[in-house]
DNA sequence: TATATAATTGGTATCAGGTATTAGAACCAG
DNA sequence: CTGGTTCTAATACCTGATACCAATTATATA
């Protein structure tokens, strides 16, 4: 394979990574080759046609938006005993990081613990009142965060919950949450 | 207009709202009419063809994902003086709420304050080390949250920042963040 | 009941953006 | 000069449409 082709193909790949909405004709114009050549390149690289690419993006986004708005918990629930304890797992992704540091932004880690803490409370309605939290060490994209939360005090209106998030053997986050129990009448 | 048509058209509209990926043929099958009838209905309702609908969803999602991953700050920055203070504004939406309570989930409010606190630190790399936070009252979708953060202590490696988030006249959130300043060598 | 009108169906031509395949030209190396 | 790689061209076909037109069916009203 001559380097012209190799170059074009790697260019094609990265161009479509950036912008999946380009048709073969536009691509042909960009690389100054025929449409057929682009088609051959796509075949070799296993890149589907524009419409399929758009469909993938659309479907992906559509299910993502829906599941996000339906999702009350950040992370996947692994264990939950209301009023007692719970465990959730969060796989961190590139979307959660700071560009510069490549570390996961604190509020994702907080969100996992916070939503688990709230889920733990055995009440119709529960809201975080306060929290005292500590980020012990940075988390990088790809790490699997396991959060364990436990009720440590349960009063009439307030529940105190201790949460700890680990990545492998390391404790990356600890926090204490005070969650308020509300009756339906008190909200809205 | 007869009620059959009216019914079908309102059904069509809501069906496509739920699932924009249906072709005219599938829709014709669903309503047990001809493909042409579906086309006429789409014309009258001003609904574009399936491919256009997919394209809209895809493009919308694509720009959203990109801006989200490029965005280091949750909310829009209104004022920022490095090492001193900053203000950001976050318009809360339906996507941020608990189904049951209709109140904005704590970690969105936290995320706004946390990202502003980190942005405030005059260092190449800054990470939240710990935080002590308080949610004073529930926030409902649609409220505009204004977060003000101010550096209150600045040591060699640690910066202490006080943040307050208000909605109208109400203080909905207060927090103290300890942010760690890191050199590039200490990360990655 | 006859008929005007609305609603629906069917068919044809055309398009974009492809797939799949075959044939051939251009280039380069041994 | 021959052979393999790379590129272009040509053709038939596909899906999901648009645009248009004629025919049919259903309904309401004079």
PDB file of N, CA and C in Angstrom, chain B residues 31-131:
ATOM      1  N   UNK B  31     -51.006   2.762  11.448  1.00  0.00           N
ATOM      2  CA  UNK B  31     -52.343   3.370  11.409  1.00  0.00           C
ATOM      3  C   UNK B  31     -53.266   2.677  10.399  1.00  0.00           C
ATOM      4  N   UNK B  32     -52.711   1.671   9.735  1.00  0.00           N
ATOM      5  CA  UNK B  32     -53.483   0.904   8.752  1.00  0.00           C
ATOM      6  C   UNK B  32     -54.061   1.802   7.654  1.00  0.00           C
ATOM      7  N   UNK B  33     -53.217   2.653   7.139  1.00  0.00           N
ATOM      8  CA  UNK B  33     -53.583   3.472   5.975  1.00  0.00           C
ATOM      9  C   UNK B  33     -52.444   3.338   4.950  1.00  0.00           C
ATOM     10  N   UNK B  34     -52.598   3.963   3.811  1.00  0.00           N
ATOM     11  CA  UNK B  34     -51.549   3.867   2.794  1.00  0.00           C
ATOM     12  C   UNK B  34     -50.401   4.819   3.131  1.00  0.00           C
ATOM     13  N   UNK B  35     -49.273   4.532   2.515  1.00  0.00           N
ATOM     14  CA  UNK B  35     -48.090   5.360   2.700  1.00  0.00           C
ATOM     15  C   UNK B  35     -48.379   6.808   2.274  1.00  0.00           C
ATOM     16  N   UNK B  36     -49.154   6.950   1.202  1.00  0.00           N
ATOM     17  CA  UNK B  36     -49.481   8.286   0.699  1.00  0.00           C
ATOM     18  C   UNK B  36     -50.237   9.113   1.724  1.00  0.00           C
ATOM     19  N   UNK B  37     -51.130   8.463   2.419  1.00  0.00           N
ATOM     20  CA  UNK B  37     -51.902   9.167   3.450  1.00  0.00           C
ATOM     21  C   UNK B  37     -50.984   9.714   4.537  1.00  0.00           C
ATOM     22  N   UNK B  38     -50.030   8.869   4.922  1.00  0.00           N
ATOM     23  CA  UNK B  38     -49.051   9.307   5.924  1.00  0.00           C
ATOM     24  C   UNK B  38     -48.273  10.524   5.405  1.00  0.00           C
ATOM     25  N   UNK B  39     -47.927  10.471   4.122  1.00  0.00           N
ATOM     26  CA  UNK B  39     -47.177  11.587   3.540  1.00  0.00           C
ATOM     27  C   UNK B  39     -48.010  12.874   3.584  1.00  0.00           C
ATOM     28  N   UNK B  40     -49.262  12.750   3.209  1.00  0.00           N
ATOM     29  CA  UNK B  40     -50.149  13.918   3.257  1.00  0.00           C
ATOM     30  C   UNK B  40     -50.252  14.446   4.691  1.00  0.00           C
ATOM     31  N   UNK B  41     -50.390  13.523   5.624  1.00  0.00           N
ATOM     32  CA  UNK B  41     -50.465  13.945   7.026  1.00  0.00           C
ATOM     33  C   UNK B  41     -49.203  14.688   7.442  1.00  0.00           C
ATOM     34  N   UNK B  42     -48.064  14.133   7.079  1.00  0.00           N
ATOM     35  CA  UNK B  42     -46.797  14.784   7.444  1.00  0.00           C
ATOM     36  C   UNK B  42     -46.716  16.184   6.849  1.00  0.00           C
ATOM     37  N   UNK B  43     -47.132  16.284   5.578  1.00  0.00           N
ATOM     38  CA  UNK B  43     -47.136  17.598   4.910  1.00  0.00           C
ATOM     39  C   UNK B  43     -47.973  18.591   5.716  1.00  0.00           C
ATOM     40  N   UNK B  44     -49.198  18.161   6.020  1.00  0.00           N
ATOM     41  CA  UNK B  44     -50.114  19.056   6.727  1.00  0.00           C
ATOM     42  C   UNK B  44     -49.587  19.443   8.105  1.00  0.00           C
ATOM     43  N   UNK B  45     -48.902  18.513   8.738  1.00  0.00           N
ATOM     44  CA  UNK B  45     -48.367  18.784  10.075  1.00  0.00           C
ATOM     45  C   UNK B  45     -46.976  19.423  10.026  1.00  0.00           C
ATOM     46  N   UNK B  46     -46.430  19.509   8.824  1.00  0.00           N
ATOM     47  CA  UNK B  46     -45.094  20.085   8.690  1.00  0.00           C
ATOM     48  C   UNK B  46     -43.991  19.237   9.304  1.00  0.00           C
ATOM     49  N   UNK B  47     -44.173  17.921   9.250  1.00  0.00           N
ATOM     50  CA  UNK B  47     -43.161  17.004   9.800  1.00  0.00           C
ATOM     51  C   UNK B  47     -42.241  16.550   8.675  1.00  0.00           C
ATOM     52  N   UNK B  48     -40.941  16.729   8.823  1.00  0.00           N
ATOM     53  CA  UNK B  48     -40.019  16.319   7.763  1.00  0.00           C
ATOM     54  C   UNK B  48     -39.879  14.793   7.674  1.00  0.00           C
ATOM     55  N   UNK B  49     -39.247  14.355   6.624  1.00  0.00           N
ATOM     56  CA  UNK B  49     -39.047  12.918   6.428  1.00  0.00           C
ATOM     57  C   UNK B  49     -38.126  12.302   7.491  1.00  0.00           C
ATOM     58  N   UNK B  50     -38.209  11.007   7.610  1.00  0.00           N
ATOM     59  CA  UNK B  50     -37.472  10.268   8.632  1.00  0.00           C
ATOM     60  C   UNK B  50     -35.986  10.633   8.677  1.00  0.00           C
ATOM     61  N   UNK B  51     -35.357  10.670   7.494  1.00  0.00           N
ATOM     62  CA  UNK B  51     -33.910  10.953   7.467  1.00  0.00           C
ATOM     63  C   UNK B  51     -33.598  12.328   8.037  1.00  0.00           C
ATOM     64  N   UNK B  52     -34.438  13.283   7.709  1.00  0.00           N
ATOM     65  CA  UNK B  52     -34.245  14.634   8.238  1.00  0.00           C
ATOM     66  C   UNK B  52     -34.435  14.639   9.752  1.00  0.00           C
ATOM     67  N   UNK B  53     -35.405  13.874  10.214  1.00  0.00           N
ATOM     68  CA  UNK B  53     -35.653  13.817  11.662  1.00  0.00           C
ATOM     69  C   UNK B  53     -34.438  13.232  12.383  1.00  0.00           C
ATOM     70  N   UNK B  54     -33.908  12.164  11.793  1.00  0.00           N
ATOM     71  CA  UNK B  54     -32.715  11.541  12.396  1.00  0.00           C
ATOM     72  C   UNK B  54     -31.548  12.521  12.407  1.00  0.00           C
ATOM     73  N   UNK B  55     -31.407  13.216  11.297  1.00  0.00           N
ATOM     74  CA  UNK B  55     -30.310  14.163  11.173  1.00  0.00           C
ATOM     75  C   UNK B  55     -30.401  15.231  12.268  1.00  0.00           C
ATOM     76  N   UNK B  56     -31.607  15.730  12.489  1.00  0.00           N
ATOM     77  CA  UNK B  56     -31.804  16.769  13.499  1.00  0.00           C
ATOM     78  C   UNK B  56     -31.400  16.267  14.888  1.00  0.00           C
ATOM     79  N   UNK B  57     -31.885  15.064  15.208  1.00  0.00           N
ATOM     80  CA  UNK B  57     -31.543  14.484  16.511  1.00  0.00           C
ATOM     81  C   UNK B  57     -30.033  14.314  16.633  1.00  0.00           C
ATOM     82  N   UNK B  58     -29.428  13.789  15.551  1.00  0.00           N
ATOM     83  CA  UNK B  58     -27.992  13.504  15.580  1.00  0.00           C
ATOM     84  C   UNK B  58     -27.180  14.781  15.741  1.00  0.00           C
ATOM     85  N   UNK B  59     -27.518  15.787  14.951  1.00  0.00           N
ATOM     86  CA  UNK B  59     -26.744  17.020  15.007  1.00  0.00           C
ATOM     87  C   UNK B  59     -26.905  17.722  16.344  1.00  0.00           C
ATOM     88  N   UNK B  60     -28.143  17.732  16.803  1.00  0.00           N
ATOM     89  CA  UNK B  60     -28.434  18.324  18.100  1.00  0.00           C
ATOM     90  C   UNK B  60     -27.584  17.673  19.179  1.00  0.00           C
ATOM     91  N   UNK B  61     -27.620  16.341  19.174  1.00  0.00           N
ATOM     92  CA  UNK B  61     -26.893  15.577  20.185  1.00  0.00           C
ATOM     93  C   UNK B  61     -25.394  15.795  20.052  1.00  0.00           C
ATOM     94  N   UNK B  62     -24.936  15.841  18.792  1.00  0.00           N
ATOM     95  CA  UNK B  62     -23.503  15.943  18.571  1.00  0.00           C
ATOM     96  C   UNK B  62     -22.940  17.241  19.121  1.00  0.00           C
ATOM     97  N   UNK B  63     -23.607  18.333  18.834  1.00  0.00           N
ATOM     98  CA  UNK B  63     -23.115  19.609  19.334  1.00  0.00           C
ATOM     99  C   UNK B  63     -23.247  19.665  20.848  1.00  0.00           C
ATOM    100  N   UNK B  64     -24.293  19.035  21.373  1.00  0.00           N
ATOM    101  CA  UNK B  64     -24.487  19.023  22.811  1.00  0.00           C
ATOM    102  C   UNK B  64     -23.361  18.285  23.520  1.00  0.00           C
ATOM    103  N   UNK B  65     -23.063  17.079  23.004  1.00  0.00           N
ATOM    104  CA  UNK B  65     -22.010  16.256  23.613  1.00  0.00           C
ATOM    105  C   UNK B  65     -20.674  16.976  23.541  1.00  0.00           C
ATOM    106  N   UNK B  66     -20.412  17.568  22.375  1.00  0.00           N
ATOM    107  CA  UNK B  66     -19.140  18.256  22.209  1.00  0.00           C
ATOM    108  C   UNK B  66     -19.011  19.423  23.184  1.00  0.00           C
ATOM    109  N   UNK B  67     -20.067  20.224  23.262  1.00  0.00           N
ATOM    110  CA  UNK B  67     -19.969  21.383  24.131  1.00  0.00           C
ATOM    111  C   UNK B  67     -19.899  20.958  25.592  1.00  0.00           C
ATOM    112  N   UNK B  68     -20.547  19.840  25.888  1.00  0.00           N
ATOM    113  CA  UNK B  68     -20.514  19.357  27.263  1.00  0.00           C
ATOM    114  C   UNK B  68     -19.114  18.895  27.642  1.00  0.00           C
ATOM    115  N   UNK B  69     -18.460  18.185  26.693  1.00  0.00           N
ATOM    116  CA  UNK B  69     -17.135  17.665  27.029  1.00  0.00           C
ATOM    117  C   UNK B  69     -16.089  18.773  26.975  1.00  0.00           C
ATOM    118  N   UNK B  70     -16.409  19.819  26.211  1.00  0.00           N
ATOM    119  CA  UNK B  70     -15.461  20.923  26.141  1.00  0.00           C
ATOM    120  C   UNK B  70     -15.634  21.870  27.331  1.00  0.00           C
ATOM    121  N   UNK B  71     -16.775  21.735  27.928  1.00  0.00           N
ATOM    122  CA  UNK B  71     -17.129  22.659  28.988  1.00  0.00           C
ATOM    123  C   UNK B  71     -16.490  22.235  30.305  1.00  0.00           C
ATOM    124  N   UNK B  72     -15.695  23.099  30.842  1.00  0.00           N
ATOM    125  CA  UNK B  72     -15.029  22.785  32.099  1.00  0.00           C
ATOM    126  C   UNK B  72     -15.841  23.329  33.264  1.00  0.00           C
ATOM    127  N   UNK B  73     -16.816  24.176  32.909  1.00  0.00           N
ATOM    128  CA  UNK B  73     -17.555  24.855  33.948  1.00  0.00           C
ATOM    129  C   UNK B  73     -19.040  24.533  33.798  1.00  0.00           C
ATOM    130  N   UNK B  74     -19.677  24.212  34.887  1.00  0.00           N
ATOM    131  CA  UNK B  74     -21.117  23.996  34.853  1.00  0.00           C
ATOM    132  C   UNK B  74     -21.790  25.336  35.141  1.00  0.00           C
ATOM    133  N   UNK B  75     -22.554  25.820  34.181  1.00  0.00           N
ATOM    134  CA  UNK B  75     -23.145  27.159  34.259  1.00  0.00           C
ATOM    135  C   UNK B  75     -22.383  28.109  33.352  1.00  0.00           C
ATOM    136  N   UNK B  76     -22.882  29.308  33.189  1.00  0.00           N
ATOM    137  CA  UNK B  76     -22.186  30.307  32.375  1.00  0.00           C
ATOM    138  C   UNK B  76     -21.441  31.278  33.285  1.00  0.00           C
ATOM    139  N   UNK B  77     -20.189  31.499  32.916  1.00  0.00           N
ATOM    140  CA  UNK B  77     -19.355  32.387  33.706  1.00  0.00           C
ATOM    141  C   UNK B  77     -19.773  33.841  33.489  1.00  0.00           C
ATOM    142  N   UNK B  78     -19.958  34.572  34.587  1.00  0.00           N
ATOM    143  CA  UNK B  78     -20.365  35.970  34.466  1.00  0.00           C
ATOM    144  C   UNK B  78     -19.242  36.918  34.883  1.00  0.00           C
ATOM    145  N   UNK B  79     -18.379  36.403  35.719  1.00  0.00           N
ATOM    146  CA  UNK B  79     -17.327  37.248  36.272  1.00  0.00           C
ATOM    147  C   UNK B  79     -16.249  36.314  36.791  1.00  0.00           C
ATOM    148  N   UNK B  80     -15.009  36.653  36.546  1.00  0.00           N
ATOM    149  CA  UNK B  80     -13.944  35.801  37.085  1.00  0.00           C
ATOM    150  C   UNK B  80     -12.681  36.612  37.268  1.00  0.00           C
ATOM    151  N   UNK B  81     -12.215  36.660  38.525  1.00  0.00           N
ATOM    152  CA  UNK B  81     -10.912  37.237  38.788  1.00  0.00           C
ATOM    153  C   UNK B  81     -10.100  36.148  39.478  1.00  0.00           C
ATOM    154  N   UNK B  82      -9.141  35.606  38.745  1.00  0.00           N
ATOM    155  CA  UNK B  82      -8.354  34.485  39.255  1.00  0.00           C
ATOM    156  C   UNK B  82      -7.783  34.784  40.632  1.00  0.00           C
ATOM    157  N   UNK B  83      -7.907  33.833  41.525  1.00  0.00           N
ATOM    158  CA  UNK B  83      -7.355  33.988  42.865  1.00  0.00           C
ATOM    159  C   UNK B  83      -8.171  34.895  43.758  1.00  0.00           C
ATOM    160  N   UNK B  84      -9.277  35.390  43.220  1.00  0.00           N
ATOM    161  CA  UNK B  84     -10.070  36.305  44.029  1.00  0.00           C
ATOM    162  C   UNK B  84     -11.543  35.874  44.113  1.00  0.00           C
ATOM    163  N   UNK B  85     -12.275  36.106  43.050  1.00  0.00           N
ATOM    164  CA  UNK B  85     -13.696  35.766  43.107  1.00  0.00           C
ATOM    165  C   UNK B  85     -14.265  35.506  41.714  1.00  0.00           C
ATOM    166  N   UNK B  86     -15.469  34.959  41.667  1.00  0.00           N
ATOM    167  CA  UNK B  86     -16.122  34.682  40.391  1.00  0.00           C
ATOM    168  C   UNK B  86     -17.613  34.484  40.586  1.00  0.00           C
ATOM    169  N   UNK B  87     -18.345  34.658  39.483  1.00  0.00           N
ATOM    170  CA  UNK B  87     -19.788  34.476  39.523  1.00  0.00           C
ATOM    171  C   UNK B  87     -20.199  33.637  38.308  1.00  0.00           C
ATOM    172  N   UNK B  88     -21.073  32.661  38.513  1.00  0.00           N
ATOM    173  CA  UNK B  88     -21.622  31.918  37.380  1.00  0.00           C
ATOM    174  C   UNK B  88     -23.124  31.751  37.544  1.00  0.00           C
ATOM    175  N   UNK B  89     -23.773  31.551  36.409  1.00  0.00           N
ATOM    176  CA  UNK B  89     -25.234  31.446  36.385  1.00  0.00           C
ATOM    177  C   UNK B  89     -25.616  30.112  35.765  1.00  0.00           C
ATOM    178  N   UNK B  90     -26.545  29.426  36.401  1.00  0.00           N
ATOM    179  CA  UNK B  90     -27.016  28.141  35.865  1.00  0.00           C
ATOM    180  C   UNK B  90     -28.533  28.156  35.796  1.00  0.00           C
ATOM    181  N   UNK B  91     -29.048  27.943  34.566  1.00  0.00           N
ATOM    182  CA  UNK B  91     -30.501  27.825  34.419  1.00  0.00           C
ATOM    183  C   UNK B  91     -30.873  26.361  34.575  1.00  0.00           C
ATOM    184  N   UNK B  92     -31.660  26.080  35.564  1.00  0.00           N
ATOM    185  CA  UNK B  92     -32.009  24.681  35.833  1.00  0.00           C
ATOM    186  C   UNK B  92     -33.110  24.225  34.880  1.00  0.00           C
ATOM    187  N   UNK B  93     -33.020  22.948  34.499  1.00  0.00           N
ATOM    188  CA  UNK B  93     -33.977  22.390  33.539  1.00  0.00           C
ATOM    189  C   UNK B  93     -34.623  21.124  34.095  1.00  0.00           C
ATOM    190  N   UNK B  94     -35.597  20.639  33.349  1.00  0.00           N
ATOM    191  CA  UNK B  94     -36.316  19.416  33.731  1.00  0.00           C
ATOM    192  C   UNK B  94     -35.388  18.204  33.795  1.00  0.00           C
ATOM    193  N   UNK B  95     -34.281  18.282  33.073  1.00  0.00           N
ATOM    194  CA  UNK B  95     -33.363  17.143  33.073  1.00  0.00           C
ATOM    195  C   UNK B  95     -32.628  16.990  34.391  1.00  0.00           C
ATOM    196  N   UNK B  96     -32.653  18.019  35.199  1.00  0.00           N
ATOM    197  CA  UNK B  96     -31.862  18.010  36.421  1.00  0.00           C
ATOM    198  C   UNK B  96     -32.649  17.572  37.654  1.00  0.00           C
ATOM    199  N   UNK B  97     -33.908  17.234  37.459  1.00  0.00           N
ATOM    200  CA  UNK B  97     -34.749  17.034  38.640  1.00  0.00           C
ATOM    201  C   UNK B  97     -35.005  15.573  39.022  1.00  0.00           C
ATOM    202  N   UNK B  98     -35.443  15.398  40.236  1.00  0.00           N
ATOM    203  CA  UNK B  98     -36.015  14.151  40.714  1.00  0.00           C
ATOM    204  C   UNK B  98     -37.446  14.086  40.195  1.00  0.00           C
ATOM    205  N   UNK B  99     -37.853  12.938  39.724  1.00  0.00           N
ATOM    206  CA  UNK B  99     -39.221  12.772  39.244  1.00  0.00           C
ATOM    207  C   UNK B  99     -40.248  13.109  40.324  1.00  0.00           C
ATOM    208  N   UNK B 100     -40.042  12.522  41.469  1.00  0.00           N
ATOM    209  CA  UNK B 100     -41.045  12.622  42.513  1.00  0.00           C
ATOM    210  C   UNK B 100     -41.204  14.029  43.062  1.00  0.00           C
ATOM    211  N   UNK B 101     -40.066  14.638  43.385  1.00  0.00           N
ATOM    212  CA  UNK B 101     -40.120  15.913  44.101  1.00  0.00           C
ATOM    213  C   UNK B 101     -40.130  17.117  43.185  1.00  0.00           C
ATOM    214  N   UNK B 102     -39.737  16.909  41.917  1.00  0.00           N
ATOM    215  CA  UNK B 102     -39.595  18.009  40.950  1.00  0.00           C
ATOM    216  C   UNK B 102     -38.512  19.018  41.383  1.00  0.00           C
ATOM    217  N   UNK B 103     -37.695  18.620  42.326  1.00  0.00           N
ATOM    218  CA  UNK B 103     -36.621  19.513  42.771  1.00  0.00           C
ATOM    219  C   UNK B 103     -35.299  19.121  42.108  1.00  0.00           C
ATOM    220  N   UNK B 104     -34.471  20.112  41.919  1.00  0.00           N
ATOM    221  CA  UNK B 104     -33.184  19.890  41.263  1.00  0.00           C
ATOM    222  C   UNK B 104     -32.289  19.042  42.158  1.00  0.00           C
ATOM    223  N   UNK B 105     -31.655  18.060  41.567  1.00  0.00           N
ATOM    224  CA  UNK B 105     -30.816  17.160  42.338  1.00  0.00           C
ATOM    225  C   UNK B 105     -29.561  17.878  42.827  1.00  0.00           C
ATOM    226  N   UNK B 106     -29.192  17.553  44.060  1.00  0.00           N
ATOM    227  CA  UNK B 106     -28.102  18.253  44.724  1.00  0.00           C
ATOM    228  C   UNK B 106     -26.817  18.345  43.940  1.00  0.00           C
ATOM    229  N   UNK B 107     -26.497  17.306  43.184  1.00  0.00           N
ATOM    230  CA  UNK B 107     -25.175  17.336  42.560  1.00  0.00           C
ATOM    231  C   UNK B 107     -25.077  18.330  41.412  1.00  0.00           C
ATOM    232  N   UNK B 108     -26.201  18.779  40.864  1.00  0.00           N
ATOM    233  CA  UNK B 108     -26.126  19.845  39.855  1.00  0.00           C
ATOM    234  C   UNK B 108     -25.731  21.156  40.525  1.00  0.00           C
ATOM    235  N   UNK B 109     -26.321  21.390  41.674  1.00  0.00           N
ATOM    236  CA  UNK B 109     -26.016  22.611  42.422  1.00  0.00           C
ATOM    237  C   UNK B 109     -24.566  22.567  42.904  1.00  0.00           C
ATOM    238  N   UNK B 110     -24.183  21.385  43.349  1.00  0.00           N
ATOM    239  CA  UNK B 110     -22.798  21.183  43.770  1.00  0.00           C
ATOM    240  C   UNK B 110     -21.843  21.404  42.598  1.00  0.00           C
ATOM    241  N   UNK B 111     -22.213  20.846  41.433  1.00  0.00           N
ATOM    242  CA  UNK B 111     -21.340  20.917  40.256  1.00  0.00           C
ATOM    243  C   UNK B 111     -21.064  22.368  39.850  1.00  0.00           C
ATOM    244  N   UNK B 112     -22.098  23.183  39.909  1.00  0.00           N
ATOM    245  CA  UNK B 112     -21.919  24.590  39.558  1.00  0.00           C
ATOM    246  C   UNK B 112     -20.897  25.250  40.485  1.00  0.00           C
ATOM    247  N   UNK B 113     -21.098  25.068  41.786  1.00  0.00           N
ATOM    248  CA  UNK B 113     -20.214  25.685  42.772  1.00  0.00           C
ATOM    249  C   UNK B 113     -18.805  25.107  42.693  1.00  0.00           C
ATOM    250  N   UNK B 114     -18.744  23.794  42.570  1.00  0.00           N
ATOM    251  CA  UNK B 114     -17.447  23.112  42.531  1.00  0.00           C
ATOM    252  C   UNK B 114     -16.624  23.552  41.323  1.00  0.00           C
ATOM    253  N   UNK B 115     -17.251  23.602  40.159  1.00  0.00           N
ATOM    254  CA  UNK B 115     -16.491  23.958  38.966  1.00  0.00           C
ATOM    255  C   UNK B 115     -16.074  25.431  38.998  1.00  0.00           C
ATOM    256  N   UNK B 116     -16.913  26.251  39.594  1.00  0.00           N
ATOM    257  CA  UNK B 116     -16.535  27.660  39.730  1.00  0.00           C
ATOM    258  C   UNK B 116     -15.356  27.808  40.703  1.00  0.00           C
ATOM    259  N   UNK B 117     -15.405  27.076  41.793  1.00  0.00           N
ATOM    260  CA  UNK B 117     -14.328  27.120  42.789  1.00  0.00           C
ATOM    261  C   UNK B 117     -12.998  26.710  42.164  1.00  0.00           C
ATOM    262  N   UNK B 118     -13.028  25.651  41.383  1.00  0.00           N
ATOM    263  CA  UNK B 118     -11.809  25.150  40.752  1.00  0.00           C
ATOM    264  C   UNK B 118     -11.285  26.148  39.720  1.00  0.00           C
ATOM    265  N   UNK B 119     -12.229  26.761  38.975  1.00  0.00           N
ATOM    266  CA  UNK B 119     -11.838  27.725  37.942  1.00  0.00           C
ATOM    267  C   UNK B 119     -11.164  28.954  38.542  1.00  0.00           C
ATOM    268  N   UNK B 120     -11.487  29.207  39.790  1.00  0.00           N
ATOM    269  CA  UNK B 120     -11.011  30.395  40.475  1.00  0.00           C
ATOM    270  C   UNK B 120      -9.532  30.328  40.853  1.00  0.00           C
ATOM    271  N   UNK B 121      -9.051  29.096  40.943  1.00  0.00           N
ATOM    272  CA  UNK B 121      -7.694  28.886  41.450  1.00  0.00           C
ATOM    273  C   UNK B 121      -6.658  29.214  40.379  1.00  0.00           C
ATOM    274  N   UNK B 122      -5.720  30.069  40.735  1.00  0.00           N
ATOM    275  CA  UNK B 122      -4.709  30.510  39.798  1.00  0.00           C
ATOM    276  C   UNK B 122      -3.539  29.535  39.787  1.00  0.00           C
ATOM    277  N   UNK B 123      -3.757  28.382  39.191  1.00  0.00           N
ATOM    278  CA  UNK B 123      -2.713  27.363  39.107  1.00  0.00           C
ATOM    279  C   UNK B 123      -2.951  26.546  37.851  1.00  0.00           C
ATOM    280  N   UNK B 124      -1.879  25.939  37.310  1.00  0.00           N
ATOM    281  CA  UNK B 124      -2.016  25.160  36.084  1.00  0.00           C
ATOM    282  C   UNK B 124      -3.054  24.068  36.281  1.00  0.00           C
ATOM    283  N   UNK B 125      -3.012  23.444  37.432  1.00  0.00           N
ATOM    284  CA  UNK B 125      -3.885  22.324  37.720  1.00  0.00           C
ATOM    285  C   UNK B 125      -4.473  22.457  39.118  1.00  0.00           C
ATOM    286  N   UNK B 126      -5.774  22.304  39.208  1.00  0.00           N
ATOM    287  CA  UNK B 126      -6.424  22.436  40.501  1.00  0.00           C
ATOM    288  C   UNK B 126      -7.467  21.338  40.671  1.00  0.00           C
ATOM    289  N   UNK B 127      -7.478  20.713  41.825  1.00  0.00           N
ATOM    290  CA  UNK B 127      -8.450  19.665  42.093  1.00  0.00           C
ATOM    291  C   UNK B 127      -9.096  19.878  43.449  1.00  0.00           C
ATOM    292  N   UNK B 128     -10.387  19.571  43.518  1.00  0.00           N
ATOM    293  CA  UNK B 128     -11.079  19.683  44.797  1.00  0.00           C
ATOM    294  C   UNK B 128     -10.529  18.646  45.770  1.00  0.00           C
ATOM    295  N   UNK B 129     -10.154  19.086  46.948  1.00  0.00           N
ATOM    296  CA  UNK B 129      -9.662  18.165  47.969  1.00  0.00           C
ATOM    297  C   UNK B 129     -10.781  17.808  48.934  1.00  0.00           C
ATOM    298  N   UNK B 130     -11.513  18.807  49.368  1.00  0.00           N
ATOM    299  CA  UNK B 130     -12.628  18.530  50.267  1.00  0.00           C
ATOM    300  C   UNK B 130     -13.629  19.667  50.188  1.00  0.00           C
ATOM    301  N   UNK B 131     -14.803  19.407  50.733  1.00  0.00           N
ATOM    302  CA  UNK B 131     -15.833  20.427  50.713  1.00  0.00           C
ATOM    303  C   UNK B 131     -16.796  20.205  51.863  1.00  0.00           C
TER     304      UNK B 131
END
